[in-house]
């Protein structure tokens, strides 16, 4: 390539001072971005991909330090003063973040937030910048921008907020747009739209996009060139096409092969029904109903769903956020009050109170999505996983509990010597294993898995999926697998239920649903999740 | 569980690795904060002074020295040399002896004496008659018994911080004042901690109607005027040490209950609480194992700021004359006394005020350092 890169990074080094001595997050990497191209930086969490761009933007945490050189059109970015850096940052190099819920200030109308960079960098008046803001909103596909410009962030959906963030980033015609996992927090169908928008904007405006992601599927469809990062180093880089066709580094090969594979056979047809829900309904009152607030608002999160889980079966519950799939899972475990009949092994538990529910609790377990939030930070791992034993087998001695903890940890593939450590000392995948150990230590019959793999890296996802399948075989478990990730559902479940707005849209054997989806909604979900065509 | 013995044998050989808890993490961060460490040292020193000071102090805190009323702070011992010599001369004059130069050495006064007749040992009685001197004796008597050295002990006392208007040693009184003030601060805060944490966590965790009723009770208690409340208590039960910390504790737990309730409301939505519910853990178990330990970070910070608040409240009560009873004292009472004697005896105000300020400064710095150390966002 004869052209000169507009961003040229050489020997970038980022380190953080911590309690345990310095942590080297980025170890001397080189990176080039040419005008108008899409560069993807791929890596799992902890690979330093985000810190690389944070260092370029001067956004490192206060205990971080960047060394090396980063030239933007022959101007050194590292070591610039805040004031000099602001001439480039937010104008020529802009950034969008993962979390659209928190990147907008809830106190200001989006118009005002859009105008801010225009007035600041573009030296427009507030009046002129408003016209430009409407133009920008139109550009990013916000419907009715003239009215929407006076909306507050909470009045917009997640996808719309991400569009506003993109509009803000585009405000001053940047040369480089850095997108840090811009779609991870969004539903698959919205993800699809945002990526399409980014691709078309790139083509129309001719800017370069640096795309940071862990999702190779997005990279395959989006990027011209790819940098694969691992533990702070670039292990491989090259043209996207060649890299995917012929990966040279083992790590890249591992990432490419990390899609969960295999399928699950349905249980024997005469397997008994363990858990049965009939016309389950969950209604949330969302305010109102008081003296002054008029009629109560009600939200039907789960609206008359019937489901039957057999021994050894895995039912995958699929749907976008807000479809009521997690609520259904909790209602079936009687963790949320609901209407309808719920039977466990033929006994009606839908009216059981706390005390009568207790013997069933050990049979019905739950694993959560967020391995960071589901483990109490002040308890050791041993205490966390043996808590259920305190309730259900109070006669066990401390020693016996400890032995059970070791056993459970071994079963989920962790070193039992770790049981006196605290959750924050473990990685996301290890924590999810701990959460699984907590569920299976009681030898339950049913485990509700609420998005157990969504917060994890692809390669870790695969391991967790395999672990869950092994445990199922060993203990004859039944799973209710809630997920929005269709590839994981395909590998885990033998029966799929598609939910939308609290109702079942479609259900059937996994293969049938995946091969021949009947409903438009199911087809849209599939199209968004498994698609290899390139954007643009 | 048939395979338990095998597992036990195995785990016995594997030494469990002890993890670093969040508390240890916070302690490490705190240790790097110089201001907080210095404050902790100051607090330890002050606390030691409060505990052991009254025991090792040469003057009991309630001992009155009528001859040394409002003696200014000084490192020199009382009575001073200038006062001893004339008094000694006056006492010697009655002996009608020829005396040399009077020499004061520590707490012994010496003078060489001579006379034409042999010295009568009974002359020492003249000296002993004085209030100032005791144990007068004749030393180095020459062979002819006509010359010698007369020595007498003087009772000399030091008041490094001076004495108050009643002639009591201010240092000893500051020691006892630290003891009383710190005890009230710590006990009242402890009371507020126990009451507030239990009440707030219960209200927050149970939620709904229970929460509503419990928090309305707190609101009603909030609206009671504090001073009025204390005056009522004092009128009913009389002034006492216990009453004061109960009064302060009873008003301060309200803030604590609100803080803990707010914390509990957020913690109760955490997935680990839901996980515990799914395991069938009882409400009390969840409160004890999950909710309360996780509220403790902000609570500890609040307590370190509550202790100075309680000390200040006690000072206020003492200043108003509602505090502890004489001769027991507290820093607030000492300051109040000092303020009324400010013109003539500034040391009576300065030393207690400096002590109280040092304590409050240290507690606030420590609270600040703890907040930084416990703040998980800084990780």
XYZ file of N, CA, C and O in Angstrom, chain A residues 18-20 62 330 333 335 354 358 361-362 364-366 368-371 373-379 384 387-388 390-392 399-400 403-404 406-407 410 415-422 424-425 438 442, chain B residues 1 3-4 7-8 10-11 14-26 28-29 32 205 270-283 285-286 289-290 293-297 374 378-379:
400
model
N -1.080 -0.952 40.152
C -2.129 -1.510 41.008
C -1.518 -1.967 42.316
O -0.301 -1.886 42.512
N -2.383 -2.498 43.177
C -1.928 -3.029 44.459
C -0.919 -4.145 44.289
O -0.068 -4.353 45.129
N -1.065 -4.899 43.195
C -0.186 -6.050 43.002
C 0.970 -5.713 42.077
O 1.445 -6.568 41.355
N -6.734 6.973 35.885
C -5.699 7.838 36.452
C -4.434 7.070 36.820
O -3.364 7.669 36.901
N -38.153 -17.215 36.094
C -38.279 -16.962 37.533
C -39.665 -17.325 38.035
O -39.820 -17.789 39.166
N -39.915 -20.937 38.754
C -39.244 -21.318 40.003
C -39.933 -20.699 41.207
O -39.448 -20.818 42.326
N -40.049 -17.645 42.014
C -39.299 -16.533 42.588
C -40.031 -15.232 42.344
O -39.714 -14.205 42.928
N -43.612 -19.858 51.409
C -42.177 -19.957 51.556
C -41.737 -21.266 52.223
O -40.784 -21.908 51.794
N -39.735 -24.722 50.476
C -38.338 -24.995 50.833
C -37.820 -26.336 50.312
O -36.759 -26.377 49.703
N -36.954 -26.117 46.708
C -35.896 -25.190 46.307
C -34.625 -25.930 45.884
O -33.935 -25.486 44.980
N -34.326 -27.049 46.584
C -33.072 -27.716 46.246
C -33.162 -28.445 44.914
O -32.159 -28.745 44.292
N -34.854 -27.157 42.314
C -35.005 -26.152 41.262
C -33.919 -25.100 41.432
O -33.979 -24.296 42.351
N -32.939 -25.111 40.565
C -31.848 -24.169 40.732
C -31.783 -23.171 39.585
O -32.435 -23.330 38.558
N -30.981 -22.130 39.794
C -30.945 -21.013 38.858
C -29.497 -20.572 38.680
O -28.756 -20.461 39.648
N -27.299 -17.430 36.763
C -27.583 -16.109 36.200
C -26.653 -15.743 35.064
O -25.616 -16.353 34.856
N -27.032 -14.653 34.402
C -26.246 -14.165 33.285
C -24.923 -13.559 33.737
O -23.878 -13.841 33.188
N -25.022 -12.702 34.762
C -23.878 -11.870 35.095
C -23.033 -12.551 36.155
O -23.383 -12.570 37.322
N -21.901 -13.143 35.772
C -21.104 -13.850 36.785
C -20.465 -12.888 37.775
O -19.924 -13.315 38.772
N -22.253 -10.211 39.125
C -23.266 -9.779 40.089
C -23.850 -10.909 40.896
O -24.461 -10.677 41.920
N -23.657 -12.155 40.459
C -24.401 -13.214 41.122
C -23.620 -13.870 42.251
O -24.125 -14.765 42.891
N -22.390 -13.427 42.484
C -21.627 -13.976 43.601
C -21.389 -12.862 44.613
O -20.888 -11.804 44.252
N -21.763 -13.113 45.838
C -21.609 -12.095 46.869
C -20.132 -11.748 47.035
O -19.313 -12.620 47.309
N -19.757 -10.480 46.875
C -18.329 -10.146 46.852
C -17.618 -10.311 48.184
O -16.404 -10.341 48.233
N -18.359 -10.430 49.279
C -17.694 -10.499 50.583
C -17.577 -11.928 51.100
O -17.202 -12.144 52.233
N -17.965 -12.910 50.305
C -17.873 -14.288 50.769
C -16.830 -15.030 49.949
O -16.632 -14.751 48.778
N -19.754 -19.364 49.283
C -20.796 -19.133 48.289
C -21.435 -20.448 47.878
O -22.653 -20.589 47.886
N -23.590 -22.434 50.591
C -24.695 -21.778 51.297
C -25.969 -22.622 51.236
O -26.701 -22.719 52.213
N -26.226 -23.231 50.069
C -27.427 -24.058 49.936
C -27.417 -25.231 50.898
O -28.456 -25.631 51.418
N -26.206 -25.228 53.888
C -26.591 -24.727 55.207
C -28.100 -24.804 55.375
O -28.613 -25.036 56.462
N -28.815 -24.563 54.278
C -30.271 -24.528 54.351
C -30.847 -25.935 54.281
O -31.719 -26.293 55.066
N -30.346 -26.724 53.326
C -31.017 -27.986 53.047
C -30.409 -29.170 53.761
O -31.051 -30.193 53.910
N -16.579 -29.796 58.095
C -15.623 -30.570 57.318
C -16.304 -31.225 56.110
O -15.791 -31.205 54.999
N -17.493 -31.780 56.369
C -18.214 -32.456 55.293
C -18.634 -31.445 54.235
O -18.580 -31.726 53.038
N -15.749 -30.685 52.116
C -15.486 -31.773 51.170
C -16.446 -31.679 49.988
O -16.052 -31.857 48.827
N -17.720 -31.377 50.286
C -18.700 -31.254 49.203
C -18.334 -30.100 48.284
O -18.484 -30.178 47.066
N -15.310 -28.965 47.672
C -14.187 -29.390 46.833
C -14.676 -30.258 45.691
O -14.258 -30.108 44.537
N -15.597 -31.157 46.037
C -16.133 -32.078 45.044
C -16.837 -31.302 43.926
O -16.614 -31.547 42.736
N -14.427 -29.464 41.706
C -13.744 -30.358 40.786
C -14.657 -30.692 39.618
O -14.229 -30.762 38.474
N -9.937 -25.807 40.458
C -9.057 -26.367 41.468
C -9.686 -26.172 42.849
O -9.948 -25.047 43.239
N -9.943 -27.262 43.578
C -10.580 -27.097 44.896
C -9.745 -26.262 45.854
O -10.274 -25.706 46.813
N -8.454 -26.150 45.605
C -7.620 -25.338 46.480
C -8.015 -23.869 46.434
O -7.611 -23.076 47.278
N -8.827 -23.515 45.434
C -9.230 -22.124 45.270
C -10.394 -21.738 46.182
O -10.869 -20.618 46.118
N -10.890 -22.665 46.991
C -12.183 -22.382 47.625
C -12.126 -21.317 48.697
O -13.164 -20.826 49.120
N -10.937 -20.958 49.146
C -10.879 -19.872 50.121
C -10.615 -18.519 49.482
O -10.365 -17.545 50.168
N -10.666 -18.476 48.157
C -10.465 -17.186 47.499
C -11.788 -16.463 47.353
O -12.851 -17.042 47.538
N -11.692 -15.208 46.966
C -12.905 -14.400 46.829
C -13.268 -14.235 45.351
O -12.384 -14.280 44.489
N -13.805 -11.855 43.325
C -13.162 -10.880 42.441
C -11.797 -11.340 41.966
O -11.204 -10.700 41.101
N -11.303 -12.439 42.518
C -9.997 -12.929 42.079
C -10.112 -13.906 40.910
O -9.127 -14.487 40.492
N -22.453 -23.817 42.578
C -23.417 -23.512 43.631
C -24.766 -24.178 43.332
O -25.462 -24.625 44.233
N -26.347 -29.055 45.281
C -27.542 -29.583 45.948
C -28.134 -30.767 45.198
O -29.161 -31.292 45.598
N -23.563 -40.188 50.078
C -22.241 -39.722 49.668
C -21.190 -40.724 50.083
O -20.583 -40.640 51.148
N -18.390 -41.491 48.476
C -16.992 -41.197 48.128
C -16.420 -40.043 48.959
O -15.352 -39.560 48.679
N -17.152 -39.663 49.998
C -16.680 -38.537 50.807
C -15.318 -38.772 51.448
O -14.480 -37.881 51.410
N -12.496 -38.111 49.132
C -12.338 -36.691 48.849
C -11.685 -35.942 50.003
O -10.865 -35.066 49.810
N -12.094 -36.344 51.207
C -11.539 -35.682 52.385
C -10.035 -35.887 52.445
O -9.275 -34.949 52.686
N -8.098 -36.441 50.070
C -7.458 -35.685 48.999
C -7.331 -34.213 49.368
O -6.291 -33.606 49.223
N -8.470 -33.655 49.830
C -8.444 -32.228 50.112
C -7.547 -31.914 51.289
O -7.063 -30.810 51.423
N -4.255 -31.127 49.857
C -4.199 -29.880 49.090
C -4.396 -28.715 50.035
O -5.429 -28.591 50.675
N -3.414 -27.908 50.103
C -3.532 -26.779 51.019
C -4.376 -25.703 50.344
O -4.018 -25.220 49.274
N -5.522 -25.331 50.951
C -6.326 -24.306 50.296
C -5.579 -22.974 50.252
O -4.930 -22.582 51.210
N -5.687 -22.327 49.107
C -5.044 -21.029 48.963
C -5.947 -19.985 49.605
O -7.144 -19.929 49.324
N -5.374 -19.198 50.473
C -6.194 -18.181 51.129
C -6.277 -16.959 50.234
O -5.263 -16.433 49.783
N -7.494 -16.545 49.963
C -7.698 -15.424 49.059
C -7.554 -14.092 49.758
O -7.464 -14.019 50.969
N -7.506 -13.059 48.934
C -7.421 -11.715 49.503
C -8.803 -11.109 49.438
O -9.332 -10.874 48.366
N -9.403 -10.879 50.587
C -10.774 -10.371 50.587
C -10.765 -8.893 50.228
O -9.735 -8.231 50.203
N -11.969 -8.389 49.967
C -12.105 -6.969 49.648
C -11.636 -6.106 50.809
O -11.116 -5.018 50.625
N -11.812 -6.629 52.045
C -11.368 -5.847 53.209
C -9.865 -5.668 53.183
O -9.352 -4.603 53.451
N -9.164 -6.773 52.856
C -7.705 -6.675 52.825
C -7.264 -5.713 51.739
O -6.326 -4.940 51.920
N -7.962 -5.783 50.600
C -7.690 -4.860 49.499
C -7.801 -3.421 49.972
O -6.928 -2.595 49.721
N -8.899 -3.160 50.681
C -9.159 -1.801 51.144
C -8.079 -1.371 52.123
O -7.603 -0.234 52.085
N -5.011 -2.332 52.201
C -3.791 -2.024 51.446
C -3.862 -0.616 50.886
O -2.902 0.157 50.947
N -5.040 -0.282 50.315
C -5.186 1.054 49.741
C -5.099 2.118 50.815
O -4.513 3.166 50.625
N -1.671 3.167 51.913
C -0.890 4.056 51.053
C -1.299 5.521 51.199
O -0.650 6.398 50.676
N -34.979 -4.542 53.414
C -35.094 -5.870 52.818
C -36.545 -6.332 52.760
O -36.979 -6.884 51.759
N -29.596 -7.192 43.719
C -28.427 -7.862 43.151
C -28.735 -9.333 42.917
O -29.531 -9.942 43.630
N -28.059 -9.876 41.931
C -28.347 -11.266 41.603
C -27.942 -12.230 42.699
O -28.537 -13.284 42.845
N -26.919 -11.874 43.500
C -26.529 -12.850 44.514
C -27.594 -12.997 45.587
O -27.696 -14.043 46.219
N -28.389 -11.943 45.789
C -29.496 -12.067 46.735
C -30.576 -12.956 46.142
O -31.125 -13.837 46.810
N -30.838 -12.746 44.862
C -31.828 -13.588 44.200
C -31.362 -15.051 44.204
O -32.162 -15.967 44.399
N -30.058 -15.233 43.989
C -29.515 -16.590 44.007
C -29.746 -17.230 45.364
O -30.113 -18.398 45.460
N -29.553 -16.455 46.428
C -29.769 -16.994 47.771
C -31.240 -17.326 47.977
O -31.583 -18.337 48.594
N -32.129 -16.472 47.441
C -33.553 -16.773 47.553
C -33.877 -18.066 46.827
O -34.654 -18.891 47.317
N -33.248 -18.248 45.654
C -33.500 -19.462 44.884
C -32.996 -20.696 45.628
O -33.489 -21.792 45.436
N -31.981 -20.503 46.498
C -31.484 -21.625 47.291
C -32.390 -21.896 48.479
O -32.229 -22.890 49.173
N -33.338 -20.987 48.746
C -34.235 -21.179 49.871
C -33.705 -20.625 51.174
O -34.168 -20.996 52.236
N -32.702 -19.743 51.119
C -32.157 -19.158 52.344
C -33.214 -18.245 52.976
O -33.921 -17.528 52.278
N -33.303 -18.284 54.299
C -34.318 -17.493 54.985
C -33.961 -16.006 54.916
O -32.824 -15.635 54.645
N -34.972 -15.167 55.186
C -34.750 -13.717 55.135
C -33.618 -13.301 56.058
O -32.762 -12.494 55.699
N -31.142 -15.111 57.120
C -29.876 -15.580 56.563
C -29.374 -14.659 55.463
O -28.189 -14.348 55.387
N -30.293 -14.211 54.610
C -29.894 -13.318 53.524
C -29.413 -11.991 54.094
O -28.377 -11.456 53.679
N -25.926 -12.762 55.892
C -24.776 -13.180 55.092
C -24.553 -12.319 53.862
O -23.434 -12.208 53.381
N -25.614 -11.751 53.306
C -25.446 -11.036 52.040
C -25.646 -9.543 52.171
O -24.836 -8.760 51.690
N -23.174 -7.536 55.284
C -21.748 -7.391 54.943
C -21.511 -6.451 53.765
O -20.510 -5.753 53.719
N -22.446 -6.417 52.834
C -22.217 -5.578 51.666
C -22.600 -4.120 51.897
O -22.238 -3.262 51.102
N -23.346 -3.842 52.984
C -23.601 -2.436 53.289
C -22.469 -1.856 54.118
O -22.390 -0.652 54.287
N -21.601 -2.716 54.652
C -20.667 -2.243 55.665
C -19.691 -1.194 55.159
O -19.254 -0.360 55.938
N -19.356 -1.209 53.881
C -18.407 -0.217 53.356
C -18.844 1.198 53.673
O -18.191 1.905 54.448
N -12.496 2.162 50.391
C -13.587 1.202 50.255
C -14.389 1.407 48.986
O -15.234 0.601 48.652
N -12.837 2.716 42.462
C -11.428 3.072 42.290
C -10.575 1.839 42.031
O -9.363 1.917 42.013
N -11.208 0.695 41.885
C -10.425 -0.521 41.720
C -9.790 -0.624 40.357
O -10.397 -0.303 39.377
